[in-house]
C-alpha cells in the first residue's frame, strides 16, 4: 500500500483532534445531536423506506451473512426488488463481468455514492469514478440505500436516470479493538482482512484496515490465471458539540485474470461452461490464430475441436487497476434549525487492460513472424470535486439546497506490441509499445445545483416534497499521437475523435407526497425528470469513434427519463411490507452500432457509431415482505414484475429493425428473492435464493436465455470470548448450492438487432458450486 494513504489518514485525523474539548453537548444542542446520532445508526432505519415519499429499500451489514466475506456489495443488493446483479465469479469481484440493472435501466444509467461522494456511473472501463469494490472493503460496509426509480435530488451524479445507490462506510468504534477475518475457499481463494480501532477519545476516533485477496480462475485455464487485490481503508471522525468532521482514505491495487465471453454456437458445438482458452498450450493458440482472416495460412490453420472461432484465444487477458481515493467532510450545526454539509474529494486511477489479438502479425516479414500480438489498453482518471449544501427548518418546512462541482481529466489509449511467445500479463508494462492504435484525452467539467422544500401538514401525517436540480456537464476530447515506436498518424482510421459534448438543463423538477394512514401504515407517490450526460472513455460513448464518423453523425441528444411511482408501506409488530407500482418513459435512447465481435480489437475501424433511436416504456410492480416471528428468525422476500419495451422501430445501416414492442435487452420480466436468517444461541445460519427470469440479448428478441434459480447457504458457530479474543466465530459458505450453470452477465456493447447463427460472444458462464471457510476474531 502507498505510504501516502496512511499518512493522509493520520493527518485527517489529527486536525480535528487538535481542537477536541471535554465539553459535553448543551441542552440547546440536544435536538441536533439526536438527529445526528439517528442518521449514523443505520440499523435503526427502516429497510422498506418508511418515511420516504419515494420507493426506497435499504441493505444492512447483516444481509451479507449468506455470502462469503469480500463479496461485492452490488451482489449483496441482488435480493432487493427490481435489482438484477450478475457476475462470472462467486464473490462478484471480477469487474469485467459485474453488471447491475434496475427497473430496466442498466447499471451505467444509475447514480452511485459513498458517504455522499460521487463514484461515477459504475461502468467497466470507467472514466469518471470507480466501483464500490475498489472504494470500500466489505467489512467496513455500514449500509446502502437503494432508490429504485427516483434518487435524492442532492445526489452528485450525472447518470441517475433510473435511480441511485448510496453506500455508507462504517464509523470507527467507540472502544479500542481489532478484528481479523481469514477466508479459505475453492479455486485457491485466500483472503485476509484486518482492522484496528483506536476507540473514542475526546470525541475523536479512527480505524485503519486492510484486505488482501488471491484466487485462481474457476474454469479450465491452468496457467496465467491468478487474481490479486490489496486494499486499504482508513477513516477518522471527530464529533463535537458544533460539528462532525470526517476523513476517509482508500487505496486499491488489483490485478484480475479474466474469463472469456462465450457464444450460443460455441455451446451448441460442445465447448462447455468451463472452457478457458488454450493456455498453457501456446502452439494451439498459434494454430487457431492462423485461421483468422487477417493472418490466414491454410496449411498452419488448426480447425480441430469445438473452439473453431476462438481467434487465437490463449487467455482472456488481465485487467489492472490502481486507485487512490480521499475525502474530507464536515457537518456543522450552528443552531437547532440549521445544518451545513461540506465535502472535498480527490480520486486518481491508473489502469491497464492486457490481452492477445490475432489477425495482425508480430514481426511481420521476419523469421520471428507470429499471427498474434499483445494488446495493451491504458486508462487514467484524475478528478477532484467539492459539495456544499445547507438545510434550514422553519415552521413546518425543511428547506435544503446545494451545489456540486467536479473537474476530471480522463484518458484512454491502446497499443500493440510484438511477441515471440507467451508471457505473464499480471504486471504493468514498462516497455515502449511497437504500434499506436488510439489515444484520447478528455476534460470533464460538472456543475449541478439543487433546491428542495419538504413541508409537513396535519401533525406530520402529510409530507410534501417539491424541488428542482440543474445539471451542466461538458466533455472536451482531444486525439493525441500516443507514445509508441510507430506513433499514431493523424490520418489513421483507428484514432478516436477530437470533439466536444455537453448536456444541461435549467430545471429538472421532482415532487413527492407521503400520507400516514395511522401509526403503522402510509402511502406515497412521487414524480421526477432526469437527463444523463453522455458517457466517455474507450468503448462507452459517442466520442469513441473515428473523426470521420464524429463529423458525419450529426448532433446527439442526451438521454432523459420521466418516472412516476406510487406505493404502500406497513410496519406492524413482526411484519414489514411494501408495494410499489411505477411507469417510466426513457427517451433519446443512445444505441451503439458496432459490427465487430467482442473479441476483435474494438475501435473506430469497426464502424463504431452512436444513434438516438427512440424510447423505452417501462411498467412494473415491486413487493417486499419482511417477517420476524421471533427474535432469532428473520425472513426477507421480494418480488418484481417489469415490462420494458422499445417504443419504436429504428433504421440501422439503411435497414429497418423491427423492435417496437420488443422486450428490452438484459431485462428480466420476473424476479423473486428470499433470504432466511436464523440464530439460536451460538449457532447461526442463512439461506438465500434468487430467481431471475428470461433475458434477451438481441433487440428483436430472437436470441436470449431462460430463467434460472440460484441458492447460497451459510452457517456457523460463535464461540464467544476465548483466550485473548473478545469473540471468535467460525463459519462456512456454499455459493450456487445447486451447482446451476447458466449465462450470468451480458456484454451490452455487442448487443445487436439479431443473432441468427448464435455467434455473438455475449455472455459469461456462471461459476460452479464453491465452498468457503471463514474465521472471524475480534479483540
mmCIF file of N, CA and C in Angstrom, residues 456-462:
data_model
loop_
_atom_site.group_PDB
_atom_site.id
_atom_site.type_symbol
_atom_site.label_atom_id
_atom_site.label_comp_id
_atom_site.label_asym_id
_atom_site.label_seq_id
_atom_site.Cartn_x
_atom_site.Cartn_y
_atom_site.Cartn_z
ATOM 1 N N UNK A 456 -44.570 19.768 5.997
ATOM 2 C CA UNK A 456 -45.363 18.841 6.809
ATOM 3 C C UNK A 456 -46.678 19.504 7.212
ATOM 4 N N UNK A 457 -47.747 18.722 7.135
ATOM 5 C CA UNK A 457 -49.077 19.215 7.490
ATOM 6 C C UNK A 457 -49.796 18.169 8.343
ATOM 7 N N UNK A 458 -50.901 18.571 8.949
ATOM 8 C CA UNK A 458 -51.783 17.652 9.672
ATOM 9 C C UNK A 458 -51.018 16.866 10.743
ATOM 10 N N UNK A 459 -50.254 17.616 11.581
ATOM 11 C CA UNK A 459 -49.462 16.988 12.647
ATOM 12 C C UNK A 459 -48.492 15.957 12.086
ATOM 13 N N UNK A 460 -47.852 16.303 10.992
ATOM 14 C CA UNK A 460 -46.833 15.472 10.336
ATOM 15 C C UNK A 460 -47.396 14.228 9.661
ATOM 16 N N UNK A 461 -48.687 14.107 9.546
ATOM 17 C CA UNK A 461 -49.246 12.952 8.842
ATOM 18 C C UNK A 461 -49.059 13.089 7.332
ATOM 19 N N UNK A 462 -49.048 14.311 6.843
ATOM 20 C CA UNK A 462 -48.890 14.576 5.417
ATOM 21 C C UNK A 462 -47.565 15.306 5.180
#
